[in-house]
Structure formats: C-alpha cells, structure tokens
PDB file of C-alpha atoms and ligand atoms in Angstrom:
ATOM      1  CA  MET A   1     281.916-178.966 110.930  1.00  0.00           C
ATOM      2  CA  ASN A   2     280.537-177.792 114.377  1.00  0.00           C
ATOM      3  CA  ASP A   3     276.971-179.197 114.709  1.00  0.00           C
ATOM      4  CA  GLN A   4     276.818-177.878 118.201  1.00  0.00           C
ATOM      5  CA  ALA A   5     276.004-174.234 117.009  1.00  0.00           C
ATOM      6  CA  GLN A   6     274.104-171.889 119.161  1.00  0.00           C
ATOM      7  CA  GLY A   7     271.898-169.072 118.032  1.00  0.00           C
ATOM      8  CA  ASP A   8     268.620-168.419 116.194  1.00  0.00           C
ATOM      9  CA  PHE A   9     269.981-169.963 113.046  1.00  0.00           C
ATOM     10  CA  ALA A  10     271.497-173.039 114.220  1.00  0.00           C
ATOM     11  CA  GLY A  11     270.912-175.873 111.930  1.00  0.00           C
ATOM     12  CA  LYS A  12     269.824-173.618 109.230  1.00  0.00           C
ATOM     13  CA  VAL A  13     271.591-173.403 105.780  1.00  0.00           C
ATOM     14  CA  VAL A  14     271.937-169.987 104.227  1.00  0.00           C
ATOM     15  CA  ILE A  15     273.236-168.755 100.854  1.00  0.00           C
ATOM     16  CA  VAL A  16     274.773-165.210 100.640  1.00  0.00           C
ATOM     17  CA  THR A  17     275.808-163.923  97.242  1.00  0.00           C
ATOM     18  CA  GLY A  18     278.568-161.160  96.931  1.00  0.00           C
ATOM     19  CA  ALA A  19     280.068-162.618 100.341  1.00  0.00           C
ATOM     20  CA  GLY A  20     283.489-161.468  99.295  1.00  0.00           C
ATOM     21  CA  SER A  21     283.333-157.844 100.668  1.00  0.00           C
ATOM     22  CA  GLY A  22     281.155-155.156 102.041  1.00  0.00           C
ATOM     23  CA  ILE A  23     277.670-155.921 103.070  1.00  0.00           C
ATOM     24  CA  GLY A  24     277.716-159.632 101.919  1.00  0.00           C
ATOM     25  CA  ARG A  25     280.860-160.487 103.937  1.00  0.00           C
ATOM     26  CA  ALA A  26     279.286-158.769 107.116  1.00  0.00           C
ATOM     27  CA  VAL A  27     275.977-160.899 106.478  1.00  0.00           C
ATOM     28  CA  ALA A  28     277.964-164.143 105.917  1.00  0.00           C
ATOM     29  CA  ARG A  29     279.868-163.730 108.972  1.00  0.00           C
ATOM     30  CA  ALA A  30     276.785-162.618 111.134  1.00  0.00           C
ATOM     31  CA  PHE A  31     274.701-165.716 109.931  1.00  0.00           C
ATOM     32  CA  ALA A  32     277.725-167.949 110.803  1.00  0.00           C
ATOM     33  CA  ARG A  33     277.914-166.376 114.262  1.00  0.00           C
ATOM     34  CA  ALA A  34     274.205-166.823 114.676  1.00  0.00           C
ATOM     35  CA  GLY A  35     274.707-170.723 114.154  1.00  0.00           C
ATOM     36  CA  ALA A  36     273.964-171.073 110.413  1.00  0.00           C
ATOM     37  CA  ARG A  37     275.974-172.891 107.914  1.00  0.00           C
ATOM     38  CA  VAL A  38     276.827-170.400 105.190  1.00  0.00           C
ATOM     39  CA  LEU A  39     277.588-170.739 101.425  1.00  0.00           C
ATOM     40  CA  GLY A  40     279.251-167.584 100.338  1.00  0.00           C
ATOM     41  CA  VAL A  41     279.315-166.637  96.550  1.00  0.00           C
ATOM     42  CA  ALA A  42     281.366-164.359  94.544  1.00  0.00           C
ATOM     43  CA  ARG A  43     283.892-164.294  91.538  1.00  0.00           C
ATOM     44  CA  ARG A  44     287.167-163.916  93.550  1.00  0.00           C
ATOM     45  CA  VAL A  45     288.092-167.170  95.678  1.00  0.00           C
ATOM     46  CA  GLN A  46     290.675-165.241  97.716  1.00  0.00           C
ATOM     47  CA  THR A  47     288.234-162.681  99.073  1.00  0.00           C
ATOM     48  CA  LEU A  48     285.768-165.321  99.795  1.00  0.00           C
ATOM     49  CA  GLU A  49     288.438-167.270 101.868  1.00  0.00           C
ATOM     50  CA  GLU A  50     289.051-164.038 103.900  1.00  0.00           C
ATOM     51  CA  THR A  51     285.358-163.873 104.613  1.00  0.00           C
ATOM     52  CA  ALA A  52     285.546-167.620 105.803  1.00  0.00           C
ATOM     53  CA  ALA A  53     288.859-167.196 107.794  1.00  0.00           C
ATOM     54  CA  ASP A  54     287.966-167.926 111.384  1.00  0.00           C
ATOM     55  CA  HIS A  55     284.389-169.013 110.605  1.00  0.00           C
ATOM     56  CA  ALA A  56     284.299-172.804 110.364  1.00  0.00           C
ATOM     57  CA  ARG A  57     280.637-172.613 109.240  1.00  0.00           C
ATOM     58  CA  ILE A  58     281.168-170.663 106.110  1.00  0.00           C
ATOM     59  CA  ALA A  59     282.015-172.566 102.849  1.00  0.00           C
ATOM     60  CA  VAL A  60     282.583-170.838  99.540  1.00  0.00           C
ATOM     61  CA  HIS A  61     281.600-171.049  95.832  1.00  0.00           C
ATOM     62  CA  ALA A  62     283.420-168.982  93.329  1.00  0.00           C
ATOM     63  CA  ALA A  63     281.496-168.058  90.257  1.00  0.00           C
ATOM     64  CA  ASP A  64     280.409-165.326  88.139  1.00  0.00           C
ATOM     65  CA  LEU A  65     276.548-165.067  88.833  1.00  0.00           C
ATOM     66  CA  ARG A  66     275.927-163.379  85.456  1.00  0.00           C
ATOM     67  CA  ASP A  67     276.649-166.871  83.924  1.00  0.00           C
ATOM     68  CA  PRO A  68     272.888-168.359  83.696  1.00  0.00           C
ATOM     69  CA  HIS A  69     274.336-171.741  84.766  1.00  0.00           C
ATOM     70  CA  THR A  70     275.797-170.495  88.052  1.00  0.00           C
ATOM     71  CA  PRO A  71     272.480-170.204  90.189  1.00  0.00           C
ATOM     72  CA  GLN A  72     271.718-173.870  89.850  1.00  0.00           C
ATOM     73  CA  GLN A  73     275.354-174.884  90.532  1.00  0.00           C
ATOM     74  CA  VAL A  74     275.335-172.570  93.719  1.00  0.00           C
ATOM     75  CA  ILE A  75     272.237-174.364  95.126  1.00  0.00           C
ATOM     76  CA  ASP A  76     273.617-177.749  94.163  1.00  0.00           C
ATOM     77  CA  THR A  77     276.605-176.977  96.124  1.00  0.00           C
ATOM     78  CA  ALA A  78     274.835-175.919  99.249  1.00  0.00           C
ATOM     79  CA  THR A  79     272.384-179.064  99.130  1.00  0.00           C
ATOM     80  CA  GLY A  80     275.279-181.095  98.326  1.00  0.00           C
ATOM     81  CA  LEU A  81     277.102-179.964 101.546  1.00  0.00           C
ATOM     82  CA  TRP A  82     274.199-179.806 103.851  1.00  0.00           C
ATOM     83  CA  GLY A  83     271.013-181.336 102.249  1.00  0.00           C
ATOM     84  CA  ARG A  84     268.769-178.119 102.545  1.00  0.00           C
ATOM     85  CA  VAL A  85     268.370-174.549 101.959  1.00  0.00           C
ATOM     86  CA  ASP A  86     266.623-172.157 104.508  1.00  0.00           C
ATOM     87  CA  VAL A  87     267.509-168.740 103.610  1.00  0.00           C
ATOM     88  CA  LEU A  88     268.655-167.030 100.087  1.00  0.00           C
ATOM     89  CA  VAL A  89     270.163-163.517 100.533  1.00  0.00           C
ATOM     90  CA  ASN A  90     270.543-162.009  97.031  1.00  0.00           C
ATOM     91  CA  ASN A  91     273.166-159.506  97.867  1.00  0.00           C
ATOM     92  CA  ALA A  92     275.505-159.445  94.961  1.00  0.00           C
ATOM     93  CA  GLY A  93     274.932-156.305  92.971  1.00  0.00           C
ATOM     94  CA  ALA A  94     276.939-153.824  90.940  1.00  0.00           C
ATOM     95  CA  THR A  95     276.368-149.973  90.627  1.00  0.00           C
ATOM     96  CA  LYS A  96     277.163-148.114  87.337  1.00  0.00           C
ATOM     97  CA  VAL A  97     277.436-144.482  86.560  1.00  0.00           C
ATOM     98  CA  MET A  98     275.789-144.391  83.122  1.00  0.00           C
ATOM     99  CA  PRO A  99     274.246-140.956  82.089  1.00  0.00           C
ATOM    100  CA  LEU A 100     271.412-141.225  79.485  1.00  0.00           C
ATOM    101  CA  GLY A 101     273.701-139.942  76.574  1.00  0.00           C
ATOM    102  CA  GLU A 102     276.254-142.768  77.427  1.00  0.00           C
ATOM    103  CA  THR A 103     273.798-145.569  77.658  1.00  0.00           C
ATOM    104  CA  THR A 104     274.964-148.683  75.962  1.00  0.00           C
ATOM    105  CA  ALA A 105     273.126-152.253  75.455  1.00  0.00           C
ATOM    106  CA  ASP A 106     276.114-153.956  77.027  1.00  0.00           C
ATOM    107  CA  GLY A 107     275.974-151.550  80.108  1.00  0.00           C
ATOM    108  CA  ILE A 108     272.427-152.136  80.691  1.00  0.00           C
ATOM    109  CA  ALA A 109     272.540-156.025  80.089  1.00  0.00           C
ATOM    110  CA  GLY A 110     275.506-156.439  82.528  1.00  0.00           C
ATOM    111  CA  LEU A 111     273.726-154.546  85.362  1.00  0.00           C
ATOM    112  CA  PHE A 112     270.377-156.384  84.879  1.00  0.00           C
ATOM    113  CA  ALA A 113     272.214-159.806  84.498  1.00  0.00           C
ATOM    114  CA  LEU A 114     273.475-159.375  87.977  1.00  0.00           C
ATOM    115  CA  ASN A 115     271.177-157.268  89.762  1.00  0.00           C
ATOM    116  CA  VAL A 116     267.966-158.806  88.345  1.00  0.00           C
ATOM    117  CA  THR A 117     268.374-162.067  86.540  1.00  0.00           C
ATOM    118  CA  ALA A 118     270.719-163.748  88.840  1.00  0.00           C
ATOM    119  CA  PRO A 119     268.729-163.219  91.970  1.00  0.00           C
ATOM    120  CA  SER A 120     265.648-164.605  89.929  1.00  0.00           C
ATOM    121  CA  LEU A 121     267.503-167.603  88.808  1.00  0.00           C
ATOM    122  CA  LEU A 122     268.741-168.263  92.198  1.00  0.00           C
ATOM    123  CA  ALA A 123     265.358-168.007  93.806  1.00  0.00           C
ATOM    124  CA  ALA A 124     263.859-170.322  91.145  1.00  0.00           C
ATOM    125  CA  ALA A 125     266.742-173.029  91.723  1.00  0.00           C
ATOM    126  CA  ALA A 126     266.273-172.631  95.651  1.00  0.00           C
ATOM    127  CA  LEU A 127     262.482-172.818  95.528  1.00  0.00           C
ATOM    128  CA  PRO A 128     262.012-176.450  96.066  1.00  0.00           C
ATOM    129  CA  HIS A 129     264.393-176.374  99.017  1.00  0.00           C
ATOM    130  CA  LEU A 130     262.735-173.373 100.508  1.00  0.00           C
ATOM    131  CA  ARG A 131     259.212-174.868 100.093  1.00  0.00           C
ATOM    132  CA  SER A 132     260.486-177.821 102.019  1.00  0.00           C
ATOM    133  CA  THR A 133     262.076-175.834 104.911  1.00  0.00           C
ATOM    134  CA  GLU A 134     259.441-172.922 104.820  1.00  0.00           C
ATOM    135  CA  GLY A 135     262.285-170.764 104.365  1.00  0.00           C
ATOM    136  CA  SER A 136     262.936-167.167 103.199  1.00  0.00           C
ATOM    137  CA  ILE A 137     264.511-164.857 100.460  1.00  0.00           C
ATOM    138  CA  VAL A 138     265.984-161.584 101.281  1.00  0.00           C
ATOM    139  CA  ASN A 139     266.918-159.322  98.391  1.00  0.00           C
ATOM    140  CA  VAL A 140     269.263-156.390  98.701  1.00  0.00           C
ATOM    141  CA  SER A 141     267.836-153.369  97.075  1.00  0.00           C
ATOM    142  CA  SER A 142     268.984-149.790  97.685  1.00  0.00           C
ATOM    143  CA  THR A 143     267.229-146.523  98.660  1.00  0.00           C
ATOM    144  CA  TYR A 144     267.718-145.967  94.867  1.00  0.00           C
ATOM    145  CA  GLY A 145     265.323-148.932  94.416  1.00  0.00           C
ATOM    146  CA  HIS A 146     262.396-146.158  95.212  1.00  0.00           C
ATOM    147  CA  ARG A 147     264.175-142.976  94.537  1.00  0.00           C
ATOM    148  CA  PRO A 148     265.631-141.451  91.376  1.00  0.00           C
ATOM    149  CA  LEU A 149     269.443-141.451  90.592  1.00  0.00           C
ATOM    150  CA  PRO A 150     270.218-138.929  87.941  1.00  0.00           C
ATOM    151  CA  GLY A 151     273.280-140.320  86.164  1.00  0.00           C
ATOM    152  CA  GLY A 152     272.734-143.965  87.380  1.00  0.00           C
ATOM    153  CA  ALA A 153     268.991-144.412  86.193  1.00  0.00           C
ATOM    154  CA  HIS A 154     269.667-148.113  85.200  1.00  0.00           C
ATOM    155  CA  TYR A 155     271.153-149.022  88.629  1.00  0.00           C
ATOM    156  CA  ALA A 156     267.900-147.591  90.170  1.00  0.00           C
ATOM    157  CA  ALA A 157     265.848-149.221  87.694  1.00  0.00           C
ATOM    158  CA  SER A 158     267.443-152.621  88.308  1.00  0.00           C
ATOM    159  CA  LYS A 159     266.852-152.239  92.060  1.00  0.00           C
ATOM    160  CA  ALA A 160     263.265-150.934  91.515  1.00  0.00           C
ATOM    161  CA  ALA A 161     262.804-154.256  89.477  1.00  0.00           C
ATOM    162  CA  LEU A 162     264.311-156.165  92.535  1.00  0.00           C
ATOM    163  CA  GLU A 163     261.746-154.495  94.814  1.00  0.00           C
ATOM    164  CA  GLN A 164     258.821-155.338  92.697  1.00  0.00           C
ATOM    165  CA  LEU A 165     260.027-158.963  92.211  1.00  0.00           C
ATOM    166  CA  THR A 166     260.072-159.044  96.237  1.00  0.00           C
ATOM    167  CA  ARG A 167     256.340-157.961  96.289  1.00  0.00           C
ATOM    168  CA  SER A 168     255.344-160.364  93.569  1.00  0.00           C
ATOM    169  CA  TRP A 169     257.247-163.407  94.903  1.00  0.00           C
ATOM    170  CA  ALA A 170     255.862-162.576  98.414  1.00  0.00           C
ATOM    171  CA  LEU A 171     252.405-163.278  97.167  1.00  0.00           C
ATOM    172  CA  GLU A 172     253.209-165.908  94.881  1.00  0.00           C
ATOM    173  CA  LEU A 173     255.050-168.097  97.511  1.00  0.00           C
ATOM    174  CA  ALA A 174     252.841-167.074 100.419  1.00  0.00           C
ATOM    175  CA  ALA A 175     250.820-170.229 100.217  1.00  0.00           C
ATOM    176  CA  ASP A 176     254.106-172.307 100.602  1.00  0.00           C
ATOM    177  CA  ARG A 177     254.977-170.457 103.830  1.00  0.00           C
ATOM    178  CA  VAL A 178     258.050-169.003 101.886  1.00  0.00           C
ATOM    179  CA  ARG A 179     258.561-165.301 103.110  1.00  0.00           C
ATOM    180  CA  VAL A 180     260.266-162.824 100.738  1.00  0.00           C
ATOM    181  CA  ASN A 181     261.429-159.466 102.034  1.00  0.00           C
ATOM    182  CA  ALA A 182     263.925-156.807 100.878  1.00  0.00           C
ATOM    183  CA  LEU A 183     266.405-154.358 102.677  1.00  0.00           C
ATOM    184  CA  ALA A 184     267.170-151.120 100.952  1.00  0.00           C
ATOM    185  CA  PRO A 185     270.390-149.612 102.278  1.00  0.00           C
ATOM    186  CA  GLY A 186     271.470-146.018 102.008  1.00  0.00           C
ATOM    187  CA  PRO A 187     275.310-145.198 101.383  1.00  0.00           C
ATOM    188  CA  THR A 188     277.407-147.876 103.222  1.00  0.00           C
ATOM    189  CA  GLU A 189     281.062-148.444 103.510  1.00  0.00           C
ATOM    190  CA  SER A 190     282.017-151.177 100.835  1.00  0.00           C
ATOM    191  CA  GLN A 191     284.049-151.807  97.707  1.00  0.00           C
ATOM    192  CA  ALA A 192     281.110-150.815  95.428  1.00  0.00           C
ATOM    193  CA  LEU A 193     282.158-147.339  94.318  1.00  0.00           C
ATOM    194  CA  ALA A 194     285.781-148.709  93.534  1.00  0.00           C
ATOM    195  CA  ALA A 195     284.234-151.585  91.861  1.00  0.00           C
ATOM    196  CA  ALA A 196     282.296-149.128  89.698  1.00  0.00           C
ATOM    197  CA  GLY A 197     285.608-148.157  88.351  1.00  0.00           C
ATOM    198  CA  LEU A 198     285.482-144.486  89.873  1.00  0.00           C
ATOM    199  CA  PRO A 199     288.807-143.025  90.652  1.00  0.00           C
ATOM    200  CA  GLU A 200     289.842-142.845  94.306  1.00  0.00           C
ATOM    201  CA  GLN A 201     289.399-138.831  94.475  1.00  0.00           C
ATOM    202  CA  VAL A 202     285.885-139.279  93.057  1.00  0.00           C
ATOM    203  CA  VAL A 203     285.075-141.869  95.398  1.00  0.00           C
ATOM    204  CA  GLU A 204     286.183-139.810  98.531  1.00  0.00           C
ATOM    205  CA  GLN A 205     284.212-136.748  97.127  1.00  0.00           C
ATOM    206  CA  ILE A 206     281.106-138.971  96.774  1.00  0.00           C
ATOM    207  CA  LYS A 207     281.387-140.327 100.422  1.00  0.00           C
ATOM    208  CA  ARG A 208     282.005-136.860 101.777  1.00  0.00           C
ATOM    209  CA  ASP A 209     278.837-135.493 100.041  1.00  0.00           C
ATOM    210  CA  GLU A 210     276.723-138.407 101.054  1.00  0.00           C
ATOM    211  CA  ALA A 211     277.738-138.188 104.639  1.00  0.00           C
ATOM    212  CA  ALA A 212     276.835-134.578 104.597  1.00  0.00           C
ATOM    213  CA  ARG A 213     273.222-135.345 103.346  1.00  0.00           C
ATOM    214  CA  ILE A 214     272.608-138.062 105.828  1.00  0.00           C
ATOM    215  CA  PRO A 215     270.725-136.780 108.882  1.00  0.00           C
ATOM    216  CA  LEU A 216     272.661-139.258 111.153  1.00  0.00           C
ATOM    217  CA  GLY A 217     275.687-137.603 109.955  1.00  0.00           C
ATOM    218  CA  ARG A 218     277.714-140.494 108.441  1.00  0.00           C
ATOM    219  CA  ARG A 219     277.617-143.337 105.936  1.00  0.00           C
ATOM    220  CA  GLY A 220     276.479-146.768 107.274  1.00  0.00           C
ATOM    221  CA  ASN A 221     278.867-149.591 107.952  1.00  0.00           C
ATOM    222  CA  PRO A 222     278.295-153.460 106.632  1.00  0.00           C
ATOM    223  CA  GLU A 223     277.634-154.687 110.080  1.00  0.00           C
ATOM    224  CA  GLU A 224     274.683-152.311 110.923  1.00  0.00           C
ATOM    225  CA  VAL A 225     273.043-153.292 107.521  1.00  0.00           C
ATOM    226  CA  ALA A 226     273.848-156.910 108.013  1.00  0.00           C
ATOM    227  CA  THR A 227     271.807-157.158 111.436  1.00  0.00           C
ATOM    228  CA  TRP A 228     268.558-156.212 109.734  1.00  0.00           C
ATOM    229  CA  ILE A 229     269.071-158.902 107.064  1.00  0.00           C
ATOM    230  CA  LEU A 230     269.175-161.436 109.832  1.00  0.00           C
ATOM    231  CA  ARG A 231     266.042-159.865 111.356  1.00  0.00           C
ATOM    232  CA  LEU A 232     264.198-160.281 108.015  1.00  0.00           C
ATOM    233  CA  ALA A 233     265.252-163.749 107.633  1.00  0.00           C
ATOM    234  CA  ASP A 234     264.777-164.682 111.257  1.00  0.00           C
ATOM    235  CA  PRO A 235     262.301-167.748 111.378  1.00  0.00           C
ATOM    236  CA  ALA A 236     260.649-166.025 114.377  1.00  0.00           C
ATOM    237  CA  ALA A 237     259.518-163.144 111.880  1.00  0.00           C
ATOM    238  CA  THR A 238     256.650-165.473 110.681  1.00  0.00           C
ATOM    239  CA  TRP A 239     254.160-162.861 109.650  1.00  0.00           C
ATOM    240  CA  LEU A 240     256.512-160.491 107.744  1.00  0.00           C
ATOM    241  CA  THR A 241     256.545-160.779 103.850  1.00  0.00           C
ATOM    242  CA  GLY A 242     256.652-158.618 100.847  1.00  0.00           C
ATOM    243  CA  GLN A 243     258.175-155.830 102.831  1.00  0.00           C
ATOM    244  CA  ILE A 244     260.948-153.298 101.671  1.00  0.00           C
ATOM    245  CA  LEU A 245     262.965-151.931 104.682  1.00  0.00           C
ATOM    246  CA  THR A 246     265.061-148.979 104.284  1.00  0.00           C
ATOM    247  CA  ILE A 247     268.143-148.447 106.373  1.00  0.00           C
ATOM    248  CA  ASP A 248     269.817-145.287 105.640  1.00  0.00           C
ATOM    249  CA  GLY A 249     270.314-142.875 108.719  1.00  0.00           C
ATOM    250  CA  GLY A 250     267.259-140.947 107.781  1.00  0.00           C
ATOM    251  CA  LEU A 251     268.308-140.048 104.199  1.00  0.00           C
ATOM    252  CA  GLU A 252     265.059-140.838 102.785  1.00  0.00           C
ATOM    253  CA  LEU A 253     263.278-138.275 104.934  1.00  0.00           C
ATOM    254  CA  ALA A 254     265.689-135.339 104.277  1.00  0.00           C
TER     255      ALA A 254
HETATM  256  N1  LIG B   1     277.507-149.875  99.673  1.00  0.00           N
HETATM  257  C1  LIG B   1     276.367-149.112  99.446  1.00  0.00           C
HETATM  258  O1  LIG B   1     276.395-147.897  99.671  1.00  0.00           O
HETATM  259  C2  LIG B   1     275.060-149.792  98.896  1.00  0.00           C
HETATM  260  C3  LIG B   1     273.812-149.136  99.085  1.00  0.00           C
HETATM  261  C4  LIG B   1     272.647-149.645  98.721  1.00  0.00           C
HETATM  262  C5  LIG B   1     272.608-150.800  98.169  1.00  0.00           C
HETATM  263  N2  LIG B   1     273.826-151.623  98.205  1.00  0.00           N
HETATM  264  C6  LIG B   1     273.696-152.907  97.497  1.00  0.00           C
HETATM  265  O2  LIG B   1     274.212-153.823  98.547  1.00  0.00           O
HETATM  266  C7  LIG B   1     274.646-154.968  97.828  1.00  0.00           C
HETATM  267  C8  LIG B   1     276.255-155.147  98.231  1.00  0.00           C
HETATM  268  O3  LIG B   1     277.077-154.218  97.895  1.00  0.00           O
HETATM  269  P1  LIG B   1     278.205-153.734  98.646  1.00  0.00           P
HETATM  270  O4  LIG B   1     278.255-152.198  98.580  1.00  0.00           O
HETATM  271  O5  LIG B   1     278.459-154.603  99.787  1.00  0.00           O
HETATM  272  O6  LIG B   1     279.268-153.921  97.382  1.00  0.00           O
HETATM  273  P2  LIG B   1     280.940-154.668  97.263  1.00  0.00           P
HETATM  274  O7  LIG B   1     281.593-154.361  98.444  1.00  0.00           O
HETATM  275  O8  LIG B   1     281.210-154.124  95.819  1.00  0.00           O
HETATM  276  O9  LIG B   1     280.435-156.226  97.100  1.00  0.00           O
HETATM  277  C9  LIG B   1     279.938-156.953  96.058  1.00  0.00           C
HETATM  278  C10 LIG B   1     280.021-158.291  96.222  1.00  0.00           C
HETATM  279  O10 LIG B   1     279.437-158.869  94.954  1.00  0.00           O
HETATM  280  C11 LIG B   1     280.417-159.681  94.274  1.00  0.00           C
HETATM  281  N3  LIG B   1     280.223-159.725  92.857  1.00  0.00           N
HETATM  282  C12 LIG B   1     280.127-158.558  92.075  1.00  0.00           C
HETATM  283  N4  LIG B   1     279.924-159.055  90.752  1.00  0.00           N
HETATM  284  C13 LIG B   1     279.718-160.432  90.754  1.00  0.00           C
HETATM  285  C14 LIG B   1     279.361-161.290  89.813  1.00  0.00           C
HETATM  286  N5  LIG B   1     279.345-161.035  88.482  1.00  0.00           N
HETATM  287  N6  LIG B   1     279.170-162.668  90.281  1.00  0.00           N
HETATM  288  C15 LIG B   1     279.342-163.005  91.529  1.00  0.00           C
HETATM  289  N7  LIG B   1     279.600-162.026  92.449  1.00  0.00           N
HETATM  290  C16 LIG B   1     279.805-160.827  92.132  1.00  0.00           C
HETATM  291  C17 LIG B   1     281.665-159.104  94.577  1.00  0.00           C
HETATM  292  O11 LIG B   1     282.742-159.948  94.538  1.00  0.00           O
HETATM  293  P3  LIG B   1     283.645-160.377  93.219  1.00  0.00           P
HETATM  294  O12 LIG B   1     284.078-158.862  92.580  1.00  0.00           O
HETATM  295  O13 LIG B   1     284.732-161.131  93.631  1.00  0.00           O
HETATM  296  O14 LIG B   1     282.791-161.141  92.359  1.00  0.00           O
HETATM  297  C18 LIG B   1     281.403-158.771  96.098  1.00  0.00           C
HETATM  298  O15 LIG B   1     281.705-159.842  96.902  1.00  0.00           O
HETATM  299  C19 LIG B   1     274.684-154.564  96.264  1.00  0.00           C
HETATM  300  O16 LIG B   1     273.497-155.345  95.817  1.00  0.00           O
HETATM  301  C20 LIG B   1     274.605-153.081  96.309  1.00  0.00           C
HETATM  302  O17 LIG B   1     273.882-152.696  95.084  1.00  0.00           O
HETATM  303  C21 LIG B   1     274.908-151.218  98.616  1.00  0.00           C
END
C-alpha cells in the first residue's frame, strides 16, 4: 500500500458501492487518484477487479447489497483493512421499467432493497466511524428523484426516498459534524439501461431521445459526474450539508 499518497483525500478511507461499472467505477478511480484508499463494492468480482487494475489503493468486496448482512460486512472489511471510514458513497442502484399495470411486490421490493434499504444500512453501520472522522455521506440519486418518471414510478420514488433520507440525516448528524449530501445525475453513459434488461435497440433509442432533450446536446459521461461526488465529499466543503446537486446538462430546466 502506498502511504505517500498526495491529493485532497490522502489518508482518507472511502467506500464506493456499485464500483464495478459506470459512475461508481469512475468515482472509485477518482478518489484513488486523489490519494484515498478505496473499498469498491458490487456483486461481480471480475468487474470490480477491472476497476482496481492499475490503482493500488483500490480494494474490492464482492457481495449483494440486497442481503441485509452485507452492509455491516462492507464496513468491517474497510475498517479491518485501514481502521477508519471517512466517506461513504451510496452509488449502487438499479433502474426498472415497471408501468403501474405491471407492478409487482417483488419488483418494488427488489428496487427498494438496493436503492433505499442498502444505503440506509450502510450509513447506519458506518456511523460510528464517520462520527470519529467527522466524515461524510454522498448518496447518488437521479433527476428522477425530484421529477416524475412515467413507466418507472417506483425507480423515481426510490430516489425521492434517498433524497429525503439525505436531508433528514443531514440534520440528524449535523451535531456530530457528519455531512450528508446527494448528487442527482441526468442520463449518463453506463451499464444501467442494459442492466434493467432492455434490448439493445431500445437502449440505443432511449439514448438518442435523451441526448436530443438535453440542452447541452449529449448524455453525460461517468467521469464528469464523479468529479462532483468528490467535491461534495471534499473535507474542504465543511459547511455544505443536506444538499441535492443536479448535474444533467441543463435537462431539468428544459
Ligand atoms: N446512468 C444514468 O443515466 C444515471 C442517471 C441518474 C442516476 N443514476 C444512478 O447512478 C448510480 C450508478 O448507476 P450507473 O448508471 O453507473 O449504473 P451501472 O453501470 O449499472 O452500475 C451499477 C453498479 O451497481 C452494482 N450493483 C447492482 N446491483 C447490485 C447489488 N444488488 N449489490 C451490489 N452491487 C450492485 C453493479 O455491479 P454488479 O452488477 O456486479 O453488482 C454496478 O457496479 C445508480 O444509483 C443510478 O440509479 C444513473
């Protein structure tokens, strides 16, 4: 382990969920470049190891975050390796096309287990460590956390829940000097649409439609989302808490 790290996060320990692809991979690598030791979490060890390749400060923990035992195990892994937790990035999440007429209990439960329950249990398990480091939590929401999404109402509702958890935890933890903020990205290049089980042609059509609606004329890339997650977590941002930052190429205004 290189302890001579330079950068804003040198000496800090960061947990990034969903670090096997998309936004989470870019976030894990950006924190490592900024000097942090990073624990990346996702189900597939192979994609996690691709994230960690060439980044000596990234370790990986492969597990399903919908299992209620996983969050404590993740925190134990990080503290076992490095003895502290400074930043928790609740990024892992799934989207689901589920029109009201096709809504099922399993469909709702699966989405909420990953998008709402897992971030909550991770935050709870990390809390004693975040208190002692005066660290921070960054939750990854979506523009659909505060806009309607016809055909994907439960995805939108799960992100709205995450935004409201962000505000409530910000107040609950303020006395401990633990900051809690959220980033709400617009359409960003990642594996998310494919992971939702949509056929390739449908995915390509959605991407074209989204790009056409975005005032800056294109979908985002994971690196330009990741940079704002680092800024929200930056120890220098000592007076920022309870905020939801939208980064979407202007989509929300259109
Ligand atoms: N891309 C966008 O347009 C967009 C827009 C707004 C918000 N977001 C949000 O940004 C976050 C990251 O999304 P992304 O677009 O980067 O998605 P992605 O490329 O599909 O990445 C999702 C990550 O989460 C992991 N994951 C999925 N289910 C998991 C589970 N049950 N347990 C543990 N890990 C799990 C995946 O790895 P495994 O499959 O190996 O587990 C993967 O590493 C999500 O919260 C998403 O809702 C994305």
